[in-house]
């Protein structure tokens, strides 16, 4: 039974993350904040107008890096504190204060890039020879030169940078504070409803009447906020369009893909191929769900149910540790030590409480350890979710050890490869250790429903919808709730065809996803999973050699492009082949589910 969520103050401390590893006390945090406020003007006085030699370049970047290591820790603390409880007034004020500081810091340090870009290329090359640690930063900066505006304009834009985050902050406030879901009723009985309970429990509820009624109640309340949410999103979109135009990009797409280091052809291919070639496989999966559950029809509200919900075990947080360590043991002792630390040192926030952000994420502040947010539901499925986030953690754990702050973060295109890799390793381990048809069916259905459905369907359909939105914005037009609803419904109907009834409320799914405020992010899930699927095959077939090469990829951080990183791991993403092979693999998994189902039913 789904329970109402407790207040943050009422959850078990051991199920929360320990932000004291960032700052032991609030006084320590405030002291560092004051130190940054004093240091930035001193930094500007020391270097502004004086970056005129290779040595001055290296000296400026060295101090710049040190300042931003401290600054990023401040930002991480402020953001992480509010994500676990949006209702906390102290956290709200702290986040607001940091936002104000961020604008000042960005404005007062914008001269660094502006002055570097005015220097002769030969001087930049001399600085790189003097200290190769800053090569990546300087090379990428030079690539941006033609899109960089006058130094004074850059200074003003930097000062306004926190304001550009306002739409996302407003979206989160509306979603997590203003929307209060009422209980819903079935057969005279009241059931509690919230964002967390709907996405963690009611979507996967085995009782069809409960599940569909929860979906209707959830959608009905979302609908009341559709116009405010659409206006918020439109403001964000118009900011991006204006920025792209001001900087001289040919399109919003070019602007948003620039930092990803990928050509638009890779972006379009990911969406077009999956939409076309994966749809038949997923429709077959939907038909199988309908058959096994004996549903009168397959609706959008039924797509998240488990193939065999009676078989899925519940699991405690402590029990999850053994599953994850056993599954990831192939990654080596250093990786397992990281997993151990994540449990012992409370890197993970497992608790469910009011005001906590939905979904799951990993934040990896440079100079500290990663932090993982999850809302533990005790379903075995959460092992895959936690393994996914530990994949992000492991990635930056290695990258931060090997790279400086400027070099540690890879392209967004590649960011989901290490996370989905861990999901594949969990699945491979579970399959290898059982011949029981029911268990194998549960594992494979978990891969399809959790790993591939989530990354190759949910996020991919978000990307297809998002592309329609940006195409409209690129033509100088705005969006509203009616347009966004129509785009989302069209994408869903095109993909699912006659296999799934896209019921009223399904079109509002766009309201649930914060990824739309993060550029062209949704498509990167399937891009990352395409890479990790192929590397997971290599690890199964080649063992340690493939593992060692993958670890080197993790350590490379952001020093290479996504194409180069994938190539290091033995995958050529410049061709259609890895994506086609991955889609074919998903199809084979669904075929195997049909065979296993027939075997089980005929016993």
XYZ file of C-alpha atoms in Angstrom:
603
model
C 0.000 0.000 0.000
C 1.310 3.436 -0.948
C 1.675 5.673 2.112
C 1.706 9.450 2.374
C 5.237 10.805 2.317
C 6.882 11.844 5.607
C 8.507 15.184 6.270
C 12.261 15.327 5.682
C 12.823 15.699 9.434
C 11.095 12.358 10.037
C 13.150 10.091 7.740
C 15.979 7.893 8.995
C 19.339 9.679 8.965
C 21.101 6.564 7.654
C 18.912 6.715 4.537
C 20.028 10.270 3.761
C 23.236 11.519 2.207
C 25.918 13.203 4.278
C 26.478 16.734 2.984
C 28.899 17.341 5.860
C 31.565 15.808 3.634
C 31.262 19.035 1.629
C 31.029 21.401 4.604
C 31.076 20.188 8.205
C 29.043 23.177 9.382
C 26.988 25.999 7.938
C 29.698 28.321 9.237
C 32.284 26.542 7.057
C 30.043 27.019 4.056
C 29.509 30.712 4.756
C 33.217 31.266 5.390
C 34.066 29.759 1.999
C 31.366 31.840 0.345
C 32.838 35.010 1.890
C 36.321 33.910 0.839
C 35.166 33.585 -2.778
C 33.443 36.967 -2.638
C 36.760 38.541 -1.572
C 39.019 36.455 -3.814
C 37.266 37.116 -7.126
C 37.903 40.903 -7.176
C 41.515 40.251 -6.143
C 41.865 37.746 -8.985
C 40.442 40.286 -11.441
C 42.788 43.004 -10.183
C 45.770 40.689 -10.565
C 45.066 39.446 -14.084
C 42.597 41.714 -15.890
C 44.382 43.413 -18.771
C 47.606 41.569 -17.927
C 47.213 38.208 -19.681
C 49.848 39.002 -22.285
C 52.336 36.120 -22.229
C 52.392 32.329 -22.172
C 53.372 32.390 -18.493
C 50.566 34.841 -17.668
C 48.082 32.536 -19.437
C 49.178 29.545 -17.392
C 49.289 31.511 -14.128
C 45.814 32.972 -14.708
C 44.271 29.606 -15.584
C 45.926 27.965 -12.590
C 44.392 30.455 -10.134
C 41.126 30.457 -12.076
C 40.921 26.681 -11.694
C 41.578 26.833 -7.939
C 38.891 29.462 -7.449
C 36.328 27.484 -9.409
C 37.063 24.263 -7.555
C 35.955 26.045 -4.361
C 33.088 27.807 -6.129
C 31.739 24.542 -7.576
C 31.707 22.930 -4.132
C 29.620 25.843 -2.864
C 27.156 25.384 -5.723
C 26.957 21.641 -5.184
C 26.144 22.075 -1.511
C 23.433 24.654 -2.222
C 21.840 22.577 -4.992
C 22.021 19.204 -3.244
C 20.511 20.563 -0.037
C 17.435 21.904 -1.788
C 16.863 18.866 -4.028
C 16.040 16.673 -1.031
C 13.566 19.188 0.401
C 12.218 22.018 -1.716
C 10.036 23.079 1.245
C 13.026 23.942 3.453
C 13.191 27.732 3.802
C 16.859 27.737 4.824
C 17.787 25.745 1.711
C 15.712 28.064 -0.476
C 17.505 31.126 0.890
C 20.927 29.483 0.581
C 20.262 28.536 -3.038
C 19.049 32.053 -3.791
C 22.131 33.609 -2.198
C 24.422 31.308 -4.169
C 22.582 32.235 -7.367
C 23.330 35.897 -6.726
C 26.991 35.098 -6.083
C 27.147 33.019 -9.254
C 26.093 35.993 -11.335
C 28.779 38.206 -9.771
C 31.483 35.571 -10.188
C 30.578 34.941 -13.820
C 30.574 38.655 -14.598
C 33.835 39.441 -12.787
C 35.720 36.528 -14.385
C 34.322 36.776 -17.920
C 37.423 38.775 -18.872
C 39.546 35.605 -18.766
C 38.031 34.007 -21.846
C 37.579 37.358 -23.597
C 41.249 38.297 -23.182
C 42.479 34.852 -24.145
C 40.489 35.028 -27.382
C 42.082 38.354 -28.297
C 45.593 36.901 -28.078
C 47.508 35.644 -31.132
C 47.061 31.925 -31.755
C 50.855 31.506 -31.510
C 50.814 32.747 -27.914
C 48.068 30.260 -27.005
C 50.134 27.459 -28.572
C 53.174 28.606 -26.583
C 51.129 28.424 -23.363
C 50.037 24.889 -24.248
C 53.681 23.875 -24.687
C 54.507 25.513 -21.364
C 51.772 23.558 -19.536
C 49.757 20.921 -21.420
C 47.304 20.662 -18.501
C 45.317 23.523 -20.050
C 45.465 22.371 -23.663
C 41.931 21.016 -23.719
C 40.488 24.211 -22.229
C 42.362 26.470 -24.629
C 41.637 24.427 -27.753
C 37.911 24.343 -26.992
C 37.965 28.051 -26.244
C 39.490 28.789 -29.654
C 36.746 26.723 -31.307
C 34.204 29.073 -29.712
C 35.942 32.206 -30.931
C 33.620 32.948 -33.841
C 30.593 32.706 -31.524
C 32.044 34.966 -28.829
C 30.734 38.513 -28.437
C 32.443 41.740 -27.373
C 34.033 41.433 -23.883
C 31.601 43.937 -22.357
C 28.634 42.041 -23.807
C 30.026 38.781 -22.427
C 30.380 40.449 -19.027
C 26.746 41.556 -19.015
C 25.490 38.141 -20.186
C 27.556 36.473 -17.474
C 26.036 38.758 -14.842
C 22.587 37.712 -15.975
C 23.474 33.984 -16.093
C 21.536 33.055 -12.902
C 18.450 34.666 -14.442
C 18.729 32.275 -17.363
C 18.194 29.445 -14.871
C 14.952 31.017 -13.659
C 12.614 28.976 -15.928
C 14.041 25.690 -14.643
C 13.795 26.882 -11.024
C 10.223 28.021 -11.605
C 9.377 24.664 -13.211
C 10.751 22.802 -10.181
C 8.886 25.094 -7.776
C 5.596 24.552 -9.591
C 6.160 20.824 -9.819
C 7.378 20.103 -6.305
C 5.766 22.829 -4.193
C 2.618 24.139 -5.837
C 1.120 20.966 -7.275
C -0.619 19.158 -4.423
C -2.185 15.916 -5.578
C -5.418 14.925 -3.834
C -6.189 11.356 -2.789
C -8.011 9.304 -5.377
C -10.854 6.895 -4.696
C -11.498 3.333 -5.879
C -14.461 1.320 -4.611
C -15.072 3.736 -1.763
C -11.468 3.638 -0.527
C -9.062 6.603 -0.521
C -5.468 6.289 -1.818
C -2.674 8.879 -1.422
C -1.067 10.398 -4.522
C 2.120 12.389 -5.137
C 4.755 12.724 -7.855
C 7.004 10.216 -6.102
C 4.267 7.682 -5.331
C 2.904 7.866 -8.869
C 6.258 7.375 -10.602
C 7.601 4.840 -8.092
C 4.457 2.864 -7.323
C 1.178 3.619 -9.050
C 2.570 3.426 -12.603
C 3.649 -0.151 -11.897
C 0.619 -1.113 -9.783
C -0.691 -4.577 -10.721
C -4.342 -3.765 -9.998
C -5.555 -2.332 -13.313
C -8.368 -0.261 -11.832
C -6.053 1.291 -9.231
C -3.334 1.958 -11.807
C -5.607 3.560 -14.394
C -7.512 5.589 -11.802
C -4.214 6.866 -10.361
C -3.147 7.859 -13.880
C -6.404 9.750 -14.420
C -6.110 11.558 -11.076
C -2.458 12.381 -11.668
C -3.107 13.685 -15.194
C -6.134 15.667 -14.084
C -4.084 17.596 -11.519
C -1.200 18.144 -13.984
C -3.665 19.599 -16.475
C -4.549 22.385 -14.053
C -0.956 23.652 -14.327
C -0.376 23.076 -18.045
C -0.546 26.740 -19.091
C 1.859 27.983 -16.411
C 4.281 25.149 -17.153
C 4.072 25.755 -20.916
C 4.735 29.487 -20.482
C 7.706 28.699 -18.248
C 9.102 26.349 -20.886
C 8.498 28.860 -23.683
C 10.542 31.488 -21.803
C 13.404 28.995 -21.597
C 13.129 28.195 -25.315
C 13.095 31.853 -26.350
C 16.207 32.485 -24.235
C 18.007 29.697 -26.089
C 16.846 30.961 -29.480
C 17.922 34.526 -28.686
C 21.329 33.337 -27.471
C 21.839 31.208 -30.598
C 20.966 34.179 -32.840
C 23.100 36.676 -30.903
C 26.145 34.428 -31.057
C 25.738 33.741 -34.759
C 24.794 30.065 -34.794
C 22.833 28.901 -37.822
C 20.180 27.281 -35.625
C 19.250 26.448 -32.057
C 20.339 22.881 -32.813
C 23.837 24.002 -33.809
C 24.080 26.091 -30.648
C 22.942 23.293 -28.328
C 25.039 20.596 -30.018
C 28.233 22.670 -30.128
C 29.376 21.758 -26.606
C 28.439 18.123 -27.213
C 31.143 17.847 -29.903
C 28.842 15.947 -32.242
C 27.483 16.616 -35.687
C 23.722 17.090 -36.075
C 23.659 13.958 -38.226
C 24.399 11.836 -35.122
C 21.550 13.558 -33.299
C 19.023 13.058 -36.101
C 20.099 9.475 -36.755
C 19.568 8.506 -33.131
C 15.986 9.784 -33.224
C 15.014 8.682 -36.729
C 16.420 5.161 -36.643
C 14.986 4.278 -33.242
C 11.581 5.793 -33.990
C 11.373 3.745 -37.189
C 13.116 0.459 -36.374
C 12.474 -0.025 -32.646
C 8.729 0.698 -32.788
C 7.728 -2.759 -34.167
C 9.669 -4.517 -31.381
C 8.122 -2.378 -28.651
C 4.628 -2.862 -30.050
C 5.240 -6.596 -29.797
C 6.292 -6.073 -26.172
C 3.103 -4.088 -25.477
C 1.023 -6.918 -26.969
C 2.826 -9.404 -24.727
C 2.076 -7.297 -21.641
C -1.590 -7.103 -22.617
C -1.800 -10.859 -23.147
C -0.078 -11.842 -19.891
C -2.143 -9.430 -17.796
C -5.381 -10.233 -19.586
C -6.125 -6.560 -20.256
C -9.185 -5.546 -22.220
C -6.956 -3.108 -24.093
C -3.425 -1.746 -23.795
C -3.379 1.893 -22.736
C -0.567 4.357 -22.102
C -1.235 3.948 -18.376
C -0.377 0.224 -18.643
C 3.074 0.475 -20.228
C 5.081 0.515 -16.983
C 3.624 -2.659 -15.438
C 5.987 -5.565 -14.896
C 5.717 -8.611 -17.104
C 5.537 -10.829 -14.025
C 4.854 -8.568 -11.013
C 4.228 -11.513 -8.704
C 7.774 -12.725 -9.242
C 9.671 -9.490 -8.628
C 11.226 -9.673 -5.161
C 11.407 -6.822 -2.715
C 14.870 -5.875 -1.572
C 16.316 -3.826 1.256
C 18.963 -1.177 0.817
C 21.493 -3.409 2.567
C 20.647 -6.377 0.340
C 21.123 -4.261 -2.764
C 24.809 -3.906 -1.931
C 25.596 -7.580 -2.565
C 23.749 -7.632 -5.893
C 25.540 -4.534 -7.085
C 28.999 -5.578 -5.885
C 28.659 -9.032 -7.416
C 27.437 -7.561 -10.704
C 30.140 -4.894 -10.921
C 33.012 -7.054 -9.654
C 34.260 -7.376 -13.232
C 35.195 -3.667 -13.054
C 37.988 -4.350 -10.555
C 38.931 -3.660 -6.943
C 39.198 0.132 -7.203
C 35.693 0.333 -8.630
C 34.298 -1.923 -5.897
C 36.013 0.194 -3.274
C 34.089 3.164 -4.669
C 30.823 1.185 -4.359
C 31.673 0.240 -0.749
C 32.367 3.849 0.133
C 29.059 4.975 -1.378
C 27.202 2.857 1.211
C 29.513 3.340 4.197
C 29.981 7.078 3.798
C 26.357 7.863 2.893
C 26.879 9.137 -0.629
C 23.307 8.057 -1.471
C 20.037 9.673 -0.434
C 17.580 6.753 -0.374
C 14.741 8.360 1.615
C 11.277 9.183 0.312
C 9.952 12.447 1.716
C 7.852 15.482 0.885
C 9.538 18.092 -1.275
C 12.228 15.758 -2.621
C 13.064 15.873 -6.320
C 11.628 13.023 -8.349
C 13.603 10.463 -10.327
C 17.266 9.783 -9.674
C 20.541 11.533 -10.431
C 24.222 11.602 -9.568
C 26.105 14.820 -8.821
C 29.895 14.624 -8.717
C 31.432 17.814 -7.299
C 35.101 18.127 -8.189
C 37.252 17.833 -5.072
C 34.732 15.694 -3.200
C 32.952 12.394 -3.780
C 29.796 11.809 -5.863
C 26.300 12.175 -4.424
C 23.370 10.056 -5.609
C 19.686 10.868 -5.214
C 17.140 8.059 -5.430
C 13.784 7.339 -3.784
C 14.087 3.722 -2.649
C 10.862 1.784 -3.216
C 12.210 -1.657 -2.143
C 11.488 -3.086 -5.597
C 14.266 -5.167 -7.126
C 14.057 -2.775 -10.071
C 15.770 -0.168 -7.892
C 18.988 -2.196 -8.120
C 19.154 -1.252 -11.797
C 18.452 2.400 -10.969
C 21.144 2.506 -8.276
C 23.635 0.688 -10.518
C 22.900 3.280 -13.208
C 23.705 6.186 -10.889
C 26.794 4.410 -9.565
C 27.899 4.249 -13.191
C 27.904 8.043 -13.250
C 29.660 8.060 -9.885
C 32.355 5.640 -11.054
C 32.880 7.653 -14.219
C 33.641 10.886 -12.372
C 35.432 9.089 -9.552
C 38.027 7.978 -12.107
C 37.929 11.126 -14.252
C 38.453 13.444 -11.284
C 41.471 11.438 -10.192
C 43.085 11.722 -13.620
C 41.920 15.096 -14.975
C 41.745 18.671 -13.785
C 38.465 20.541 -13.317
C 38.499 21.813 -16.906
C 39.072 18.367 -18.410
C 37.003 16.014 -16.296
C 33.510 16.347 -17.799
C 32.845 14.609 -21.135
C 30.347 15.603 -23.790
C 26.672 15.213 -22.927
C 26.475 12.766 -25.830
C 28.673 10.323 -23.920
C 27.502 11.030 -20.372
C 24.975 8.166 -20.180
C 27.280 5.444 -21.506
C 28.963 4.567 -18.163
C 25.621 4.615 -16.326
C 23.778 2.323 -18.719
C 26.861 0.111 -18.885
C 26.314 -0.750 -15.216
C 22.703 -1.715 -15.922
C 23.962 -4.109 -18.595
C 26.516 -5.594 -16.181
C 23.797 -6.179 -13.559
C 21.604 -7.899 -16.130
C 24.454 -10.039 -17.462
C 25.396 -11.142 -13.946
C 21.830 -12.096 -13.011
C 21.300 -14.049 -16.232
C 24.584 -15.885 -15.880
C 23.684 -17.159 -12.419
C 20.286 -18.751 -13.049
C 18.625 -21.203 -15.438
C 15.169 -20.770 -13.910
C 12.833 -19.666 -16.757
C 10.748 -17.443 -14.467
C 13.829 -15.711 -13.074
C 15.342 -15.319 -16.545
C 12.079 -13.852 -17.792
C 12.040 -11.415 -14.886
C 15.632 -10.317 -15.554
C 15.128 -9.906 -19.301
C 11.843 -8.089 -18.783
C 13.661 -5.788 -16.331
C 16.272 -5.022 -19.004
C 13.549 -4.290 -21.530
C 11.215 -2.403 -19.187
C 13.820 -0.541 -17.152
C 17.049 -0.206 -19.128
C 15.830 -0.097 -22.705
C 12.286 1.200 -22.280
C 13.494 4.025 -20.062
C 16.458 5.035 -22.211
C 15.467 3.937 -25.709
C 11.748 4.677 -25.517
C 10.822 7.163 -22.778
C 13.789 9.481 -23.299
C 13.935 8.881 -27.049
C 10.290 9.901 -27.471
C 11.091 12.947 -25.364
C 13.852 13.713 -27.864
C 11.529 13.280 -30.855
C 9.028 15.636 -29.229
C 11.792 18.071 -28.288
C 13.033 18.189 -31.894
C 9.561 19.232 -33.064
C 9.542 21.988 -30.446
C 12.959 23.351 -31.459
C 12.095 23.207 -35.154
C 9.163 25.466 -34.366
C 11.272 27.798 -32.219
C 13.908 27.988 -34.955
C 11.214 29.378 -37.244
C 10.698 32.248 -34.811
C 7.526 30.874 -33.241
C 6.400 30.349 -29.659
C 4.760 27.371 -27.973
C 1.813 26.996 -25.616
C 0.140 24.091 -23.816
C -2.104 23.235 -26.779
C 0.855 22.994 -29.163
C 3.020 21.019 -26.730
C 0.185 18.589 -26.016
C -0.388 18.061 -29.739
C 3.325 17.433 -30.408
C 3.599 14.941 -27.554
C 0.455 13.054 -28.575
C 1.623 12.891 -32.192
C 4.992 11.397 -31.185
C 3.360 8.803 -28.920
C 0.772 7.782 -31.517
C 3.363 7.487 -34.287
C 5.550 5.202 -32.174
C 2.923 2.934 -30.596
C 0.507 2.731 -33.533
C -2.520 0.507 -32.918
C -0.776 -1.468 -30.164
C -1.394 1.127 -27.445
C -4.304 3.482 -26.846
C -2.901 6.929 -26.092
C -5.451 7.864 -23.460
C -6.271 11.391 -22.320
C -3.503 12.634 -20.062
C -0.696 10.902 -21.951
C -0.082 14.105 -23.904
C 0.792 15.862 -20.621
C 3.881 13.699 -20.125
C 6.020 16.623 -21.301
C 5.175 18.363 -18.017
C 6.966 15.717 -15.968
C 10.487 15.972 -17.372
C 13.130 18.513 -16.231
C 15.459 17.363 -19.047
C 13.865 19.863 -21.408
C 15.628 22.620 -19.488
C 19.014 20.965 -20.090
C 19.460 21.430 -23.810
C 19.426 18.447 -26.142
C 19.793 15.951 -23.319
C 17.032 13.320 -23.792
C 18.485 11.759 -26.960
C 21.835 11.186 -25.248
C 20.361 8.375 -23.126
C 19.895 6.173 -26.167
C 23.257 7.338 -27.540
C 24.996 6.293 -24.338
C 23.134 2.985 -24.173
C 24.070 2.236 -27.774
C 27.736 2.525 -26.801
C 27.379 0.619 -23.533
C 25.434 -2.235 -25.152
C 28.284 -2.838 -27.561
C 30.960 -2.532 -24.865
C 29.013 -4.881 -22.556
C 29.097 -7.469 -25.360
C 32.842 -6.966 -25.616
C 33.259 -7.495 -21.877
C 31.241 -10.724 -22.062
C 33.266 -12.007 -25.008
C 36.754 -10.594 -24.329
C 36.859 -10.153 -20.555
C 39.690 -8.180 -18.962
C 40.978 -6.544 -22.145
C 37.622 -4.883 -22.772
C 37.311 -3.905 -19.088
C 40.763 -2.296 -19.049
C 39.984 -0.301 -22.183
C 36.674 0.844 -20.682
C 38.375 2.029 -17.489
C 40.783 4.072 -19.619
C 37.776 5.649 -21.319
C 36.347 6.626 -17.915
C 39.667 8.130 -16.874
C 39.853 10.197 -20.066
C 36.970 12.369 -18.851
C 36.383 15.210 -21.286
C 39.748 15.184 -23.024
C 38.322 13.518 -26.142
C 35.218 13.805 -28.319
C 32.392 11.243 -28.030
C 33.521 9.660 -31.308
C 37.073 9.308 -29.947
C 35.903 7.944 -26.575
C 33.663 5.372 -28.258
C 36.533 4.377 -30.535
C 38.768 3.853 -27.468
C 36.119 1.391 -26.264
C 36.004 -0.369 -29.641
C 32.760 1.167 -30.962
C 32.467 3.195 -34.170
C 29.527 5.589 -33.736
C 30.193 7.324 -37.045
C 28.245 4.484 -38.687
C 24.697 3.146 -38.260
C 25.970 -0.269 -37.266
C 26.161 0.026 -33.428
C 22.650 1.499 -33.263
C 21.182 -1.073 -35.635
C 22.841 -3.883 -33.686
C 21.458 -2.515 -30.415
C 17.925 -2.280 -31.810
C 18.259 -5.833 -33.119
C 19.447 -6.937 -29.660
C 16.377 -5.371 -28.029
C 14.220 -7.230 -30.537
C 15.938 -10.509 -29.649
C 15.270 -9.914 -25.945
C 11.556 -9.419 -26.613
C 11.513 -12.579 -28.757
C 13.124 -14.463 -25.888
C 10.467 -13.128 -23.504
C 7.778 -14.611 -25.752
C 9.572 -17.984 -25.818
C 10.096 -18.030 -22.041
C 6.453 -17.085 -21.481
C 5.316 -19.960 -23.659
C 7.651 -22.338 -21.787
C 6.355 -21.196 -18.389
C 2.688 -21.383 -19.402
C 3.086 -24.881 -20.860
C 4.707 -26.322 -17.729
